[in-house]
Amino acid sequence: MSKVEEFEELRPLLFSLAYRILGSVGEAEDAVQETWLRFDASPARPVSVRAFLSAAVTRISIDVLRSARVRRERYTGPWLPEPLLDDPYQDPERSVELADSVSMAALVLLERLSPLERAVFLLREVFAFGFDEVAEAVGRSEAACRQLLVRARRHMAAGRPRFAADSGERQELARRFFEALRAGDVAGLQRLLAADVQMVGDGGGKAPQLARAVTGARSVARLLGTFFPRLFCTGATCEPCEVNGQPGAVFRDRDGRVLNAMVLDVVGGRVETVRGVLNPDKLGHLGPVADAWAVNREVRGLLRRADRSGPGGGSWDISWETA
């Protein structure tokens, strides 16, 4: 097998590992490309190509993450990972761990960890690397890696939901959610939301985003049931799909350009969190990106006209960050 063939066989694993460390599709692809350059330039064949490439992509990703965290400290509004529609790496024996670790909720939790804790946790808990391989990948002793893993497990366990729904329940609830969203059925939406549901948007200062998170079933249902029907009146469409292994949807404008990727966290038979990624820098890998500001102005115009129409207009004060 040639070097190229060996690398391409392992590319899905390398990308999946880099994406979970970085939370960015573009940065993960760059890390994988840099890994190939190092592999191609290495004069000797490694004893284990998988171990060599995994260690290389891990170290590259850790370095990138350290600089990215500085940028994220200055990020405008909430930071969310770039949406991932398809995880290229599949392992039937690790399917649960892989699905859980790529969810938006898990990736947000991973942000609490140091870059080394994050890498050790993923290598050991998600991808089932031996401690000798983990130690080689992060450049620490096995004993140090065990300590890093203990701390990482503690942080991750503290933030995870206790009653996650199974896949069938999540998909059925999502189907009902998006049907109610299209219909502007506020009461129907409210029944599907947890009492303390939170709606969070990541526009990064480059797209319309809520000035603050919206919390509570009644408030979130009113916002969703008021804004989105007017969005659909502009010709926008909603494409339900899995986003980061969770039920979600991609919204597009009338010309098919990407507006938003929405993800639902379902816990205990209710939607606990609604996350929306609107930052155009995080949507380009899904296709051409829409002018979200122009679409927002059009929607707000429809909302103002509905408000002036009197009872039944569905008035709702949406407080946006402005450009």
Tab-separated table of N, CA, C and O in Angstrom, residues 145-210:
chain	number	residue	atom	x	y	z
A	145	CYS	N	-0.925	11.559	31.894
A	145	CYS	CA	-2.138	11.431	31.077
A	145	CYS	C	-3.302	10.887	31.888
A	145	CYS	O	-4.447	11.293	31.691
A	146	ARG	N	-3.009	9.960	32.788
A	146	ARG	CA	-4.071	9.436	33.652
A	146	ARG	C	-4.641	10.541	34.539
A	146	ARG	O	-5.859	10.611	34.758
A	147	GLN	N	-3.803	11.405	35.035
A	147	GLN	CA	-4.273	12.527	35.860
A	147	GLN	C	-5.090	13.512	35.030
A	147	GLN	O	-6.132	14.013	35.475
A	148	LEU	N	-4.619	13.784	33.827
A	148	LEU	CA	-5.364	14.670	32.922
A	148	LEU	C	-6.743	14.086	32.614
A	148	LEU	O	-7.744	14.817	32.569
A	149	LEU	N	-6.812	12.767	32.434
A	149	LEU	CA	-8.080	12.119	32.115
A	149	LEU	C	-9.047	12.206	33.287
A	149	LEU	O	-10.243	12.456	33.093
A	150	VAL	N	-8.554	12.026	34.505
A	150	VAL	CA	-9.417	12.122	35.691
A	150	VAL	C	-10.050	13.510	35.770
A	150	VAL	O	-11.258	13.653	36.010
A	151	ARG	N	-9.242	14.549	35.571
A	151	ARG	CA	-9.778	15.914	35.625
A	151	ARG	C	-10.784	16.153	34.502
A	151	ARG	O	-11.833	16.772	34.710
A	152	ALA	N	-10.460	15.661	33.317
A	152	ALA	CA	-11.362	15.856	32.176
A	152	ALA	C	-12.684	15.149	32.399
A	152	ALA	O	-13.759	15.712	32.130
A	153	ARG	N	-12.651	13.918	32.885
A	153	ARG	CA	-13.885	13.178	33.160
A	153	ARG	C	-14.752	13.924	34.171
A	153	ARG	O	-15.975	13.992	34.028
A	154	ARG	N	-14.128	14.482	35.185
A	154	ARG	CA	-14.885	15.190	36.222
A	154	ARG	C	-15.599	16.402	35.634
A	154	ARG	O	-16.775	16.637	35.909
A	155	HIS	N	-14.895	17.184	34.822
A	155	HIS	CA	-15.516	18.363	34.204
A	155	HIS	C	-16.647	17.970	33.265
A	155	HIS	O	-17.706	18.608	33.251
A	156	MET	N	-16.430	16.934	32.471
A	156	MET	CA	-17.442	16.520	31.501
A	156	MET	C	-18.674	15.947	32.196
A	156	MET	O	-19.810	16.245	31.806
A	157	ALA	N	-18.463	15.137	33.227
A	157	ALA	CA	-19.602	14.528	33.922
A	157	ALA	C	-20.461	15.566	34.605
A	157	ALA	O	-21.691	15.432	34.683
A	158	ALA	N	-19.847	16.635	35.091
A	158	ALA	CA	-20.593	17.662	35.825
A	158	ALA	C	-21.568	18.414	34.941
A	158	ALA	O	-22.593	18.921	35.417
A	159	GLY	N	-21.288	18.480	33.636
A	159	GLY	CA	-22.141	19.281	32.768
A	159	GLY	C	-23.068	18.509	31.870
A	159	GLY	O	-23.825	19.106	31.106
A	160	ARG	N	-23.034	17.176	31.936
A	160	ARG	CA	-23.853	16.392	31.011
A	160	ARG	C	-25.272	16.198	31.530
A	160	ARG	O	-25.493	16.061	32.736
A	161	PRO	N	-26.258	16.162	30.633
A	161	PRO	CA	-27.642	15.916	31.053
A	161	PRO	C	-27.806	14.519	31.621
A	161	PRO	O	-27.128	13.582	31.206
A	162	ARG	N	-28.706	14.381	32.564
A	162	ARG	CA	-28.887	13.093	33.229
A	162	ARG	C	-29.867	12.184	32.507
A	162	ARG	O	-29.821	10.975	32.658
A	163	PHE	N	-30.785	12.738	31.740
A	163	PHE	CA	-31.838	11.912	31.131
A	163	PHE	C	-31.925	12.187	29.632
A	163	PHE	O	-32.897	12.744	29.144
A	164	ALA	N	-30.900	11.809	28.913
A	164	ALA	CA	-30.895	12.014	27.465
A	164	ALA	C	-31.892	11.066	26.800
A	164	ALA	O	-32.078	9.933	27.230
A	165	ALA	N	-32.525	11.545	25.736
A	165	ALA	CA	-33.517	10.739	25.017
A	165	ALA	C	-32.824	9.803	24.043
A	165	ALA	O	-31.708	10.048	23.598
A	166	ASP	N	-33.513	8.696	23.672
A	166	ASP	CA	-32.941	7.815	22.667
A	166	ASP	C	-33.171	8.415	21.284
A	166	ASP	O	-33.903	9.396	21.115
A	167	SER	N	-32.535	7.815	20.278
A	167	SER	CA	-32.545	8.394	18.937
A	167	SER	C	-33.955	8.513	18.374
A	167	SER	O	-34.322	9.543	17.793
A	168	GLY	N	-34.764	7.448	18.527
A	168	GLY	CA	-36.125	7.490	17.986
A	168	GLY	C	-36.961	8.586	18.616
A	168	GLY	O	-37.712	9.297	17.925
A	169	GLU	N	-36.826	8.749	19.918
A	169	GLU	CA	-37.589	9.792	20.617
A	169	GLU	C	-37.137	11.172	20.170
A	169	GLU	O	-37.964	12.072	19.955
A	170	ARG	N	-35.829	11.350	20.001
A	170	ARG	CA	-35.314	12.643	19.549
A	170	ARG	C	-35.846	12.997	18.175
A	170	ARG	O	-36.273	14.132	17.926
A	171	GLN	N	-35.829	12.030	17.250
A	171	GLN	CA	-36.268	12.303	15.886
A	171	GLN	C	-37.756	12.619	15.821
A	171	GLN	O	-38.185	13.508	15.068
A	172	GLU	N	-38.561	11.907	16.601
A	172	GLU	CA	-40.003	12.168	16.602
A	172	GLU	C	-40.302	13.537	17.185
A	172	GLU	O	-41.134	14.288	16.656
A	173	LEU	N	-39.624	13.885	18.269
A	173	LEU	CA	-39.848	15.197	18.861
A	173	LEU	C	-39.412	16.298	17.896
A	173	LEU	O	-40.088	17.321	17.760
A	174	ALA	N	-38.288	16.076	17.207
A	174	ALA	CA	-37.810	17.072	16.248
A	174	ALA	C	-38.800	17.246	15.101
A	174	ALA	O	-39.040	18.369	14.635
A	175	ARG	N	-39.382	16.151	14.628
A	175	ARG	CA	-40.375	16.239	13.554
A	175	ARG	C	-41.537	17.122	13.980
A	175	ARG	O	-41.961	18.021	13.229
A	176	ARG	N	-42.037	16.904	15.174
A	176	ARG	CA	-43.145	17.708	15.680
A	176	ARG	C	-42.720	19.164	15.887
A	176	ARG	O	-43.492	20.100	15.627
A	177	PHE	N	-41.500	19.356	16.335
A	177	PHE	CA	-40.983	20.707	16.575
A	177	PHE	C	-40.961	21.511	15.276
A	177	PHE	O	-41.457	22.648	15.226
A	178	PHE	N	-40.401	20.941	14.221
A	178	PHE	CA	-40.274	21.702	12.973
A	178	PHE	C	-41.625	21.866	12.266
A	178	PHE	O	-41.834	22.856	11.568
A	179	GLU	N	-42.536	20.945	12.475
A	179	GLU	CA	-43.891	21.141	11.959
A	179	GLU	C	-44.553	22.329	12.655
A	179	GLU	O	-45.187	23.174	12.012
A	180	ALA	N	-44.422	22.392	13.973
A	180	ALA	CA	-44.996	23.510	14.726
A	180	ALA	C	-44.314	24.820	14.364
A	180	ALA	O	-44.953	25.883	14.313
A	181	LEU	N	-42.999	24.766	14.092
A	181	LEU	CA	-42.258	25.963	13.714
A	181	LEU	C	-42.779	26.527	12.400
A	181	LEU	O	-43.008	27.739	12.275
A	182	ARG	N	-42.984	25.653	11.413
A	182	ARG	CA	-43.497	26.109	10.117
A	182	ARG	C	-44.886	26.727	10.251
A	182	ARG	O	-45.216	27.701	9.585
A	183	ALA	N	-45.698	26.127	11.135
A	183	ALA	CA	-47.080	26.577	11.289
A	183	ALA	C	-47.212	27.788	12.200
A	183	ALA	O	-48.292	28.388	12.277
A	184	GLY	N	-46.134	28.154	12.893
A	184	GLY	CA	-46.240	29.247	13.865
A	184	GLY	C	-47.114	28.867	15.038
A	184	GLY	O	-47.776	29.725	15.639
A	185	ASP	N	-47.119	27.575	15.393
A	185	ASP	CA	-47.966	27.048	16.467
A	185	ASP	C	-47.253	27.256	17.802
A	185	ASP	O	-46.515	26.387	18.276
A	186	VAL	N	-47.478	28.413	18.409
A	186	VAL	CA	-46.778	28.755	19.648
A	186	VAL	C	-47.126	27.784	20.764
A	186	VAL	O	-46.257	27.312	21.500
A	187	ALA	N	-48.408	27.456	20.898
A	187	ALA	CA	-48.822	26.531	21.953
A	187	ALA	C	-48.203	25.152	21.735
A	187	ALA	O	-47.754	24.493	22.685
A	188	GLY	N	-48.184	24.710	20.471
A	188	GLY	CA	-47.589	23.417	20.162
A	188	GLY	C	-46.094	23.400	20.457
A	188	GLY	O	-45.568	22.417	20.987
A	189	LEU	N	-45.412	24.475	20.138
A	189	LEU	CA	-43.989	24.573	20.448
A	189	LEU	C	-43.752	24.545	21.951
A	189	LEU	O	-42.854	23.853	22.438
A	190	GLN	N	-44.570	25.285	22.677
A	190	GLN	CA	-44.374	25.365	24.123
A	190	GLN	C	-44.502	23.994	24.778
A	190	GLN	O	-43.782	23.682	25.726
A	191	ARG	N	-45.382	23.152	24.246
A	191	ARG	CA	-45.555	21.814	24.817
A	191	ARG	C	-44.321	20.933	24.610
A	191	ARG	O	-44.113	19.967	25.340
A	192	LEU	N	-43.528	21.261	23.604
A	192	LEU	CA	-42.350	20.451	23.295
A	192	LEU	C	-41.091	20.930	23.998
A	192	LEU	O	-40.055	20.252	23.958
A	193	LEU	N	-41.171	22.086	24.640
A	193	LEU	CA	-39.997	22.692	25.262
A	193	LEU	C	-39.945	22.419	26.754
A	193	LEU	O	-40.974	22.407	27.432
A	194	ALA	N	-38.728	22.219	27.262
A	194	ALA	CA	-38.543	22.104	28.706
A	194	ALA	C	-38.873	23.443	29.355
A	194	ALA	O	-38.736	24.504	28.727
A	195	ALA	N	-39.284	23.417	30.601
A	195	ALA	CA	-39.674	24.648	31.291
A	195	ALA	C	-38.539	25.665	31.309
A	195	ALA	O	-38.754	26.866	31.184
A	196	ASP	N	-37.295	25.168	31.456
A	196	ASP	CA	-36.136	26.064	31.525
A	196	ASP	C	-35.335	26.066	30.229
A	196	ASP	O	-34.124	26.313	30.238
A	197	VAL	N	-35.996	25.802	29.114
A	197	VAL	CA	-35.319	25.771	27.819
A	197	VAL	C	-34.557	27.072	27.584
A	197	VAL	O	-34.958	28.150	28.026
A	198	GLN	N	-33.458	26.969	26.859
A	198	GLN	CA	-32.660	28.142	26.512
A	198	GLN	C	-32.428	28.160	25.007
A	198	GLN	O	-32.166	27.126	24.394
A	199	MET	N	-32.530	29.340	24.413
A	199	MET	CA	-32.251	29.524	22.986
A	199	MET	C	-31.029	30.424	22.853
A	199	MET	O	-31.002	31.540	23.387
A	200	VAL	N	-30.018	29.918	22.158
A	200	VAL	CA	-28.745	30.617	22.030
A	200	VAL	C	-28.373	30.710	20.559
A	200	VAL	O	-28.532	29.739	19.809
A	201	GLY	N	-27.870	31.868	20.137
A	201	GLY	CA	-27.441	32.044	18.754
A	201	GLY	C	-26.010	32.522	18.670
A	201	GLY	O	-25.565	33.344	19.478
A	202	ASP	N	-25.270	31.993	17.690
A	202	ASP	CA	-23.886	32.387	17.461
A	202	ASP	C	-23.812	33.097	16.113
A	202	ASP	O	-23.833	32.465	15.056
A	203	GLY	N	-23.752	34.432	16.177
A	203	GLY	CA	-23.583	35.216	14.966
A	203	GLY	C	-22.186	35.794	14.842
A	203	GLY	O	-21.799	36.298	13.786
A	204	GLY	N	-21.434	35.743	15.939
A	204	GLY	CA	-20.059	36.232	15.922
A	204	GLY	C	-19.915	37.694	15.545
A	204	GLY	O	-18.849	38.135	15.141
A	205	GLY	N	-20.999	38.473	15.658
A	205	GLY	CA	-20.963	39.868	15.250
A	205	GLY	C	-21.040	40.058	13.747
A	205	GLY	O	-20.978	41.181	13.257
A	206	LYS	N	-21.219	38.939	13.003
A	206	LYS	CA	-21.236	39.009	11.546
A	206	LYS	C	-22.589	38.639	10.955
A	206	LYS	O	-22.737	38.564	9.740
A	207	ALA	N	-23.562	38.385	11.826
A	207	ALA	CA	-24.924	38.060	11.402
A	207	ALA	C	-25.856	38.475	12.526
A	207	ALA	O	-25.433	38.600	13.679
A	208	PRO	N	-27.137	38.707	12.216
A	208	PRO	CA	-28.077	39.062	13.282
A	208	PRO	C	-28.104	37.976	14.348
A	208	PRO	O	-28.138	36.784	14.043
A	209	GLN	N	-28.050	38.381	15.600
A	209	GLN	CA	-28.141	37.423	16.685
A	209	GLN	C	-28.859	38.085	17.843
A	209	GLN	O	-28.882	39.309	17.972
A	210	LEU	N	-29.468	37.269	18.667
A	210	LEU	CA	-30.158	37.794	19.824
A	210	LEU	C	-29.173	38.509	20.732
A	210	LEU	O	-28.041	38.055	20.910
